[in-house]
Coordinates of C-alpha atoms and ligand atoms in Angstrom, one line a residue:
M1 CA 148.3 -33.8 88.0
K2 CA 146.0 -35.8 85.8
I3 CA 145.8 -34.6 82.2
Q4 CA 142.2 -33.7 81.4
P5 CA 140.4 -34.5 78.2
I6 CA 139.5 -31.5 76.1
R7 CA 136.1 -30.0 77.0
G8 CA 133.3 -31.5 75.0
T9 CA 135.3 -34.7 74.1
H10 CA 134.9 -38.1 75.8
D11 CA 136.6 -41.5 75.9
L12 CA 134.6 -44.5 74.8
F13 CA 135.0 -47.7 76.8
G14 CA 132.9 -50.4 78.6
N15 CA 129.3 -50.3 77.8
E16 CA 129.5 -47.1 75.7
I17 CA 131.9 -48.6 73.2
K18 CA 129.7 -51.7 73.0
K19 CA 126.7 -49.5 72.1
Y20 CA 128.8 -47.6 69.6
N21 CA 129.8 -50.9 67.9
Q22 CA 126.3 -52.2 68.0
I23 CA 125.1 -49.0 66.2
K24 CA 127.8 -49.4 63.6
E25 CA 126.8 -53.0 63.0
E26 CA 123.2 -52.0 62.5
V27 CA 124.3 -49.2 60.2
N28 CA 126.3 -51.6 58.1
S29 CA 123.5 -54.1 57.8
I30 CA 120.9 -51.4 56.9
A31 CA 123.3 -49.9 54.4
N32 CA 123.7 -53.3 52.8
N33 CA 119.9 -53.8 52.6
F34 CA 119.4 -50.5 50.8
N35 CA 122.6 -50.8 48.7
F36 CA 124.6 -47.9 50.0
S37 CA 128.4 -48.3 49.8
E38 CA 130.8 -47.1 52.5
L39 CA 132.9 -44.0 51.8
Q40 CA 135.4 -42.8 54.4
T41 CA 137.0 -39.4 54.1
P42 CA 139.8 -37.8 56.1
I43 CA 139.1 -36.0 59.3
F44 CA 140.5 -32.7 58.1
E45 CA 139.9 -30.9 54.8
S46 CA 140.8 -27.7 53.1
S47 CA 138.7 -24.9 55.0
N48 CA 137.2 -23.7 51.7
L49 CA 135.2 -26.9 51.4
F50 CA 133.0 -25.7 54.3
F51 CA 132.8 -21.9 54.2
K52 CA 130.4 -21.2 51.4
P53 CA 128.4 -24.5 51.2
L54 CA 127.5 -24.5 54.9
G55 CA 126.7 -20.8 54.8
E56 CA 129.2 -18.0 55.7
Q57 CA 126.6 -16.8 58.2
S58 CA 125.7 -20.2 59.6
D59 CA 126.5 -20.9 63.3
V60 CA 128.8 -23.7 62.2
V61 CA 131.0 -21.5 60.1
L62 CA 130.8 -18.3 62.2
K63 CA 131.4 -19.9 65.6
E64 CA 132.0 -23.6 65.6
M65 CA 134.7 -24.7 63.1
Y66 CA 138.1 -25.9 64.3
T67 CA 140.1 -24.1 61.7
F68 CA 143.9 -23.8 61.8
V69 CA 146.8 -22.9 59.6
D70 CA 149.2 -25.9 59.3
R71 CA 153.0 -25.6 59.0
G72 CA 152.8 -25.4 55.3
G73 CA 150.6 -22.3 55.5
D74 CA 147.3 -24.1 54.4
S75 CA 144.1 -23.3 56.1
L76 CA 142.6 -26.7 57.3
T77 CA 139.4 -27.5 59.2
L78 CA 138.4 -30.5 61.2
R79 CA 135.3 -31.7 59.4
P80 CA 132.2 -30.3 61.2
E81 CA 129.9 -32.5 59.0
Y82 CA 130.1 -35.2 56.4
T83 CA 128.0 -34.2 53.4
T84 CA 130.5 -31.8 51.9
P85 CA 133.5 -34.1 52.3
M86 CA 131.6 -36.9 50.8
I87 CA 130.7 -34.8 47.8
R88 CA 134.3 -33.7 47.5
A89 CA 135.4 -37.4 47.6
A90 CA 132.7 -38.5 45.1
I91 CA 133.8 -35.8 42.6
F92 CA 137.5 -36.4 43.1
N93 CA 137.3 -40.2 42.7
N94 CA 134.8 -40.1 39.8
L95 CA 132.1 -41.8 41.8
L96 CA 129.5 -39.7 40.1
N97 CA 129.9 -41.5 36.7
I98 CA 127.4 -44.1 37.7
L99 CA 124.2 -42.7 39.2
P100 CA 122.6 -42.8 41.6
C101 CA 125.7 -42.8 43.8
K102 CA 124.6 -44.0 47.2
V103 CA 127.2 -43.7 50.0
F104 CA 127.4 -43.9 53.8
G105 CA 129.9 -43.3 56.4
V106 CA 130.4 -43.3 60.2
G107 CA 133.0 -41.2 62.1
P108 CA 133.9 -38.3 64.3
M109 CA 132.9 -34.6 63.5
F110 CA 134.1 -31.5 65.3
R111 CA 132.2 -28.4 66.3
R112 CA 133.2 -25.9 69.0
E113 CA 129.7 -25.7 70.6
R114 CA 128.9 -25.1 74.2
P115 CA 129.0 -28.7 75.6
Q116 CA 125.9 -30.0 77.3
K117 CA 123.9 -33.3 77.5
G118 CA 123.8 -34.6 73.9
R119 CA 126.0 -31.9 72.6
Y120 CA 129.8 -32.3 72.3
R121 CA 132.8 -30.8 70.5
Q122 CA 133.9 -34.2 69.1
F123 CA 130.9 -36.4 68.3
N124 CA 130.2 -39.3 66.0
Q125 CA 127.8 -39.1 63.1
I126 CA 126.2 -41.7 60.9
N127 CA 125.8 -40.2 57.4
F128 CA 123.8 -41.4 54.4
E129 CA 123.8 -39.6 51.0
N130 CA 122.2 -40.3 47.6
F131 CA 123.8 -38.2 44.8
G132 CA 122.3 -37.8 41.4
T133 CA 118.5 -38.3 41.4
E134 CA 115.7 -35.8 41.7
N135 CA 113.2 -38.6 42.1
P136 CA 111.1 -38.2 45.3
F137 CA 111.5 -41.9 45.7
A138 CA 115.1 -41.1 46.9
D139 CA 113.7 -38.8 49.6
V140 CA 111.4 -41.5 50.8
E141 CA 114.0 -44.2 50.7
I142 CA 116.4 -42.2 52.8
I143 CA 113.7 -41.4 55.3
L144 CA 112.7 -45.0 55.4
L145 CA 116.3 -46.0 56.1
A146 CA 116.5 -43.6 59.0
K147 CA 113.2 -44.8 60.4
N148 CA 114.2 -48.5 60.2
L149 CA 117.6 -47.8 61.8
L150 CA 116.0 -45.9 64.8
S151 CA 113.3 -48.5 65.3
N152 CA 115.8 -51.4 65.3
L153 CA 118.1 -49.6 67.7
L154 CA 115.5 -47.9 69.9
P155 CA 112.3 -50.0 69.7
K156 CA 110.9 -48.6 73.0
I157 CA 111.6 -44.9 72.4
D158 CA 109.0 -42.5 71.2
I159 CA 110.4 -40.8 68.1
K160 CA 108.6 -38.3 65.9
L161 CA 109.3 -37.5 62.2
Q162 CA 108.9 -33.8 61.3
I163 CA 109.0 -32.7 57.6
N164 CA 108.9 -29.5 55.6
T165 CA 109.7 -28.3 52.2
L166 CA 111.9 -25.3 51.4
G167 CA 111.0 -25.2 47.7
D168 CA 113.6 -24.9 45.0
R169 CA 116.7 -22.6 45.3
S170 CA 115.4 -19.6 43.5
T171 CA 112.1 -19.6 45.5
L172 CA 114.1 -20.0 48.6
K173 CA 116.1 -16.9 47.7
K174 CA 112.9 -14.9 47.2
F175 CA 111.4 -16.2 50.4
K176 CA 114.5 -15.2 52.4
K177 CA 114.1 -11.6 51.0
E178 CA 110.5 -11.5 52.1
L179 CA 111.4 -12.8 55.5
T180 CA 114.1 -10.1 55.8
N181 CA 111.5 -7.4 54.9
F182 CA 109.0 -8.8 57.4
F183 CA 111.4 -9.2 60.3
N184 CA 113.0 -5.8 59.6
K185 CA 109.6 -4.1 59.8
N186 CA 108.9 -5.8 63.1
S187 CA 112.4 -5.9 64.5
Q188 CA 111.4 -4.2 67.8
L189 CA 109.5 -7.4 68.6
L190 CA 112.5 -9.7 68.1
S191 CA 115.1 -11.1 70.5
K192 CA 118.6 -9.7 70.3
E193 CA 119.9 -12.9 68.8
S194 CA 117.2 -13.0 66.1
K195 CA 117.7 -9.3 65.3
N196 CA 121.3 -10.2 64.3
K197 CA 120.0 -12.7 61.8
I198 CA 117.5 -10.4 59.9
F199 CA 119.9 -9.6 57.1
T200 CA 122.3 -12.5 57.3
N201 CA 120.3 -15.6 58.0
P202 CA 116.5 -14.8 58.3
L203 CA 115.5 -18.4 57.8
R204 CA 117.1 -19.4 61.1
I205 CA 114.8 -16.9 62.9
L206 CA 112.0 -19.3 62.1
D207 CA 113.3 -21.9 64.4
S208 CA 114.0 -19.6 67.3
K209 CA 113.0 -20.9 70.7
N210 CA 112.5 -17.4 72.2
E211 CA 108.8 -16.9 73.2
D212 CA 108.5 -13.3 71.8
D213 CA 110.1 -14.4 68.5
K214 CA 107.7 -17.3 68.3
K215 CA 104.7 -15.0 68.6
L216 CA 106.0 -12.9 65.7
I217 CA 106.9 -15.9 63.6
L218 CA 103.2 -17.0 63.6
Q219 CA 102.5 -13.9 61.5
A220 CA 105.6 -14.3 59.3
P221 CA 105.3 -15.3 55.6
V222 CA 105.4 -19.1 55.1
I223 CA 107.3 -20.8 52.3
K224 CA 104.2 -22.6 51.0
E225 CA 102.9 -19.2 49.8
F226 CA 105.9 -18.9 47.5
I227 CA 106.8 -22.3 46.1
N228 CA 106.0 -23.3 42.6
S229 CA 103.8 -26.2 41.4
K230 CA 106.9 -28.4 40.7
A231 CA 108.1 -28.1 44.2
V232 CA 104.5 -28.7 45.5
D233 CA 104.3 -31.9 43.4
H234 CA 107.7 -33.1 44.7
Y235 CA 106.6 -32.6 48.3
D236 CA 103.1 -34.1 47.8
S237 CA 104.7 -37.2 46.2
V238 CA 107.0 -37.6 49.3
K239 CA 104.0 -37.2 51.6
N240 CA 101.8 -39.6 49.6
S241 CA 104.5 -42.3 49.7
L242 CA 104.9 -41.8 53.5
N243 CA 101.2 -42.1 53.9
N244 CA 101.1 -45.3 51.8
L245 CA 103.8 -46.8 54.0
N246 CA 101.9 -45.8 57.2
I247 CA 104.9 -43.7 58.3
E248 CA 103.6 -41.0 60.6
Y249 CA 105.0 -37.4 60.2
I250 CA 104.2 -33.9 61.4
E251 CA 104.5 -31.1 58.9
Q252 CA 106.5 -28.3 60.6
N253 CA 106.7 -24.9 58.8
S254 CA 109.4 -23.8 61.1
L255 CA 111.7 -26.7 60.2
V256 CA 114.5 -25.0 58.2
R257 CA 117.7 -26.9 59.3
G258 CA 120.9 -25.2 60.4
L259 CA 123.1 -25.5 57.2
D260 CA 122.6 -23.3 54.1
Y261 CA 122.7 -25.9 51.4
Y262 CA 119.1 -27.3 51.8
C263 CA 116.1 -27.0 49.5
H264 CA 112.9 -29.0 48.9
T265 CA 112.4 -31.8 51.5
V266 CA 113.9 -31.3 54.9
F267 CA 113.2 -33.6 57.9
E268 CA 114.2 -34.4 61.4
F269 CA 113.6 -37.4 63.8
K270 CA 113.1 -36.0 67.3
T271 CA 112.5 -37.5 70.7
S272 CA 111.1 -36.1 73.9
S273 CA 113.4 -38.4 75.9
L274 CA 116.6 -36.4 75.6
G275 CA 116.1 -32.8 76.8
S276 CA 116.9 -29.8 74.6
Q277 CA 119.3 -31.7 72.2
D278 CA 116.4 -33.7 70.9
T279 CA 117.2 -34.3 67.3
L280 CA 118.5 -37.7 66.6
I281 CA 118.7 -37.5 62.8
G282 CA 118.4 -34.5 60.5
G283 CA 118.7 -34.1 56.7
G284 CA 117.1 -33.2 53.5
R285 CA 117.7 -32.3 49.8
Y286 CA 120.6 -30.2 48.6
D287 CA 120.1 -29.8 44.8
G288 CA 122.9 -27.5 43.6
L289 CA 125.5 -28.3 46.2
I290 CA 127.4 -30.8 44.1
K291 CA 127.8 -28.0 41.4
T292 CA 128.9 -25.5 44.0
L293 CA 131.6 -27.9 45.0
G294 CA 132.9 -28.2 41.5
G295 CA 131.0 -31.2 40.2
K296 CA 128.2 -31.7 37.7
D297 CA 124.8 -30.1 38.3
L298 CA 123.4 -33.0 40.2
P299 CA 120.8 -33.2 42.9
G300 CA 121.3 -35.0 46.3
V301 CA 119.5 -36.0 49.4
G302 CA 120.8 -37.4 52.7
W303 CA 120.9 -37.3 56.5
A304 CA 123.1 -37.5 59.5
G305 CA 122.4 -38.9 62.9
G306 CA 124.3 -38.4 66.2
I307 CA 125.6 -41.7 67.6
E308 CA 126.0 -40.3 71.2
R309 CA 122.4 -39.2 71.2
I310 CA 121.2 -42.6 70.0
A311 CA 123.5 -44.4 72.4
M312 CA 122.1 -42.4 75.4
L313 CA 118.7 -43.9 74.7
M314 CA 119.8 -47.5 74.2
D315 CA 119.6 -50.2 76.8
D316 CA 122.9 -51.6 78.1
V317 CA 124.4 -54.2 75.8
K318 CA 124.3 -57.6 77.4
L319 CA 127.4 -59.1 78.9
N320 CA 129.1 -61.8 76.8
T321 CA 128.2 -64.8 78.8
S322 CA 129.7 -67.4 76.5
S323 CA 133.3 -66.8 77.6
I324 CA 135.6 -69.5 78.8
H325 CA 137.8 -68.8 81.8
F326 CA 141.1 -70.5 82.6
A327 CA 142.5 -71.6 85.9
I328 CA 146.2 -72.4 85.6
L329 CA 147.4 -73.7 89.0
D330 CA 151.1 -73.2 88.5
E331 CA 153.6 -71.5 86.2
K332 CA 154.9 -75.0 85.1
F333 CA 151.6 -75.7 83.4
K334 CA 151.3 -72.5 81.4
D335 CA 152.5 -73.8 78.1
H336 CA 150.2 -76.8 78.3
A337 CA 147.3 -74.3 79.1
L338 CA 148.3 -72.1 76.1
V339 CA 147.6 -75.0 73.7
A340 CA 143.9 -74.9 74.7
Y341 CA 143.8 -71.1 75.1
N342 CA 145.1 -70.7 71.5
L343 CA 142.8 -73.4 70.0
L344 CA 139.7 -72.1 71.7
S345 CA 140.3 -68.5 70.6
K346 CA 141.0 -69.7 67.1
N347 CA 137.6 -71.3 67.1
N348 CA 135.9 -68.1 68.1
F349 CA 135.5 -68.7 71.8
S350 CA 136.1 -65.8 74.1
V351 CA 138.9 -66.9 76.4
Y352 CA 140.1 -65.2 79.6
W353 CA 142.7 -65.8 82.3
N354 CA 143.2 -63.5 85.3
F355 CA 147.0 -64.0 85.3
K356 CA 146.9 -65.5 88.8
Y357 CA 148.1 -69.1 89.6
N358 CA 145.2 -69.6 92.0
L359 CA 142.2 -71.8 91.5
K360 CA 140.0 -70.0 94.1
K361 CA 140.7 -66.6 92.5
S362 CA 140.2 -67.9 89.0
L363 CA 136.9 -69.4 89.9
S364 CA 135.7 -66.3 91.6
T365 CA 136.6 -64.1 88.6
A366 CA 134.8 -66.6 86.3
N367 CA 131.7 -66.5 88.4
S368 CA 131.5 -62.7 88.6
A369 CA 132.0 -62.5 84.8
Q370 CA 129.2 -65.0 84.4
A371 CA 131.5 -67.3 82.4
M372 CA 130.0 -70.6 81.3
Y373 CA 133.1 -72.8 81.6
L374 CA 136.3 -73.0 83.5
V375 CA 139.2 -74.9 82.0
I376 CA 141.4 -76.1 84.8
I377 CA 145.1 -77.1 84.3
G378 CA 146.9 -78.6 87.3
E379 CA 149.4 -81.4 87.9
D380 CA 147.1 -84.2 86.8
E381 CA 146.0 -82.5 83.6
F382 CA 149.6 -81.6 82.8
N383 CA 150.8 -85.2 83.3
K384 CA 148.0 -86.7 81.3
K385 CA 148.2 -84.0 78.6
K386 CA 144.5 -83.3 79.2
F387 CA 142.3 -80.5 80.5
T388 CA 139.5 -80.4 83.1
V389 CA 136.4 -78.6 81.8
K390 CA 134.0 -77.4 84.5
N391 CA 130.5 -76.4 83.6
L392 CA 130.0 -73.4 86.0
K393 CA 126.2 -73.7 85.9
S394 CA 125.9 -77.4 86.7
S395 CA 129.3 -77.7 88.5
E396 CA 129.9 -80.9 86.5
Q397 CA 133.5 -81.4 85.3
T398 CA 135.2 -83.9 83.0
L399 CA 138.8 -84.6 81.9
E400 CA 139.1 -84.0 78.2
D401 CA 141.8 -84.2 75.6
I402 CA 142.4 -81.3 73.3
D403 CA 140.4 -82.7 70.4
N404 CA 137.3 -83.2 72.6
I405 CA 137.3 -79.8 74.1
I406 CA 135.9 -77.9 71.1
S407 CA 133.1 -80.4 70.4
L408 CA 132.2 -80.5 74.1
L409 CA 132.1 -76.7 74.4
K410 CA 130.2 -76.2 71.2
Ligands
LIG1 P1 123.1 -31.6 61.6 O1 121.7 -31.3 61.9 O2 124.1 -30.5 61.8 O3 123.2 -32.0 60.0 O4 123.7 -32.8 62.4 C1 123.0 -34.1 62.3 C2 122.9 -34.8 63.6 O5 124.2 -34.9 64.2 C3 122.1 -34.1 64.7 O6 120.7 -34.3 64.5 C4 122.7 -34.6 66.0 O7 122.1 -35.9 66.2 C5 124.1 -34.8 65.6 N1 124.9 -33.7 66.2 C6 125.1 -32.5 65.6 N2 125.9 -31.7 66.3 C7 126.2 -32.5 67.5 C8 127.0 -32.2 68.6 N3 127.6 -31.1 68.8 N4 127.1 -33.2 69.6 C9 126.4 -34.4 69.4 N5 125.7 -34.7 68.3 C10 125.6 -33.7 67.3 C11 124.3 -32.3 59.3 O8 125.4 -32.5 59.8 C12 124.0 -32.6 57.9 N6 125.3 -32.8 57.2 C13 123.1 -33.7 57.7 C14 122.8 -34.1 56.3 C15 123.4 -35.1 55.6 N7 122.0 -33.4 55.4 C16 122.1 -34.0 54.2 N8 122.9 -35.0 54.3

């Protein structure tokens, strides 16, 4: 019996791994352009790192974390997101001594969600964080970075930026209380799922997809009625900069994000090309989180994007047509062939042999792989210590010595 992969996980190969690597390359290049340094953290962490910061009543903590007790009796969790591990690492390694501390990382996350298109139990995230500045410039920079990455990778896809503000932490606390009162008074009009959140996570009722909930939400208090002038200024500054840069956005009052640590600016890049799992990138500010995790009282802003969701929208990566195939006509000639095989690979050519001493078969493999050249090694080549190089497009072929091969192929 074949051993199945775990539900919600997948193997990456062929075109999918090519897309994954292309995304990583683009991330590295954009990170470099905006001066973010790479920070990799372990895949598992102490469970305490996640419980409180993500929200004890958040879906991720309540239902989705892979938490287990290891043989030493410690409670460990496979990271469900990257922001908290990055902050833990920044505090532990004294990276917050020079501010702003701008870091990024790419890697697997784990959430035990119900698998569907675009939603997996192990998935890969791109994550960018800027620790240590309150300046709205940082919100704009991080949005710009996301926007550039998506337009480079998905130039043909329609993607919309949605933004909102949640105000500062104390306003948000008051707002949550108001929401609880309002939804409690009208609880008979709410879906069962939303009813369960009235006292624990009222903010999340605002992004309910249930039609009855949506009607009631239209009458619910909105954060803008509560936020103070400093928060308004921050939000206005972000919006003005986006306007100046001609970056289109939609203000979305119901945008609250799923994790508890957010305040001020929150944003999501969404597409209509993916079905219900339509958020490619999501993020925002989390002033106060670094302190909660034992660091200095520093603000922060960042985002994460789902690699699988981006990859699903990318065109197939083109085949490598520059490869050079080998036709070795007999085992006797293999060591002579290896000289060219080694030299070409050292010079960054992609070399391939099908492990069959058969000219016809090697030629046919080379043609179906759309190789550019075939290097043929038979009796004559072996005796003369040379190599036949056949251009597969023009069918021209010449006998070359080893020193000529590289310059000819280049
Ligand atoms: P998040 O919204 O939970 O935010 O996830 C960010 C992105 O990861 C989503 O928009 C989606 O593209 C991808 N994603 C999430 N869950 C799955 C899944 N089960 N399968 C496939 N893709 C998924 C965060 O994780 C925050 N830490 C983002 C952040 C960084 N905020 C500030 N800094």
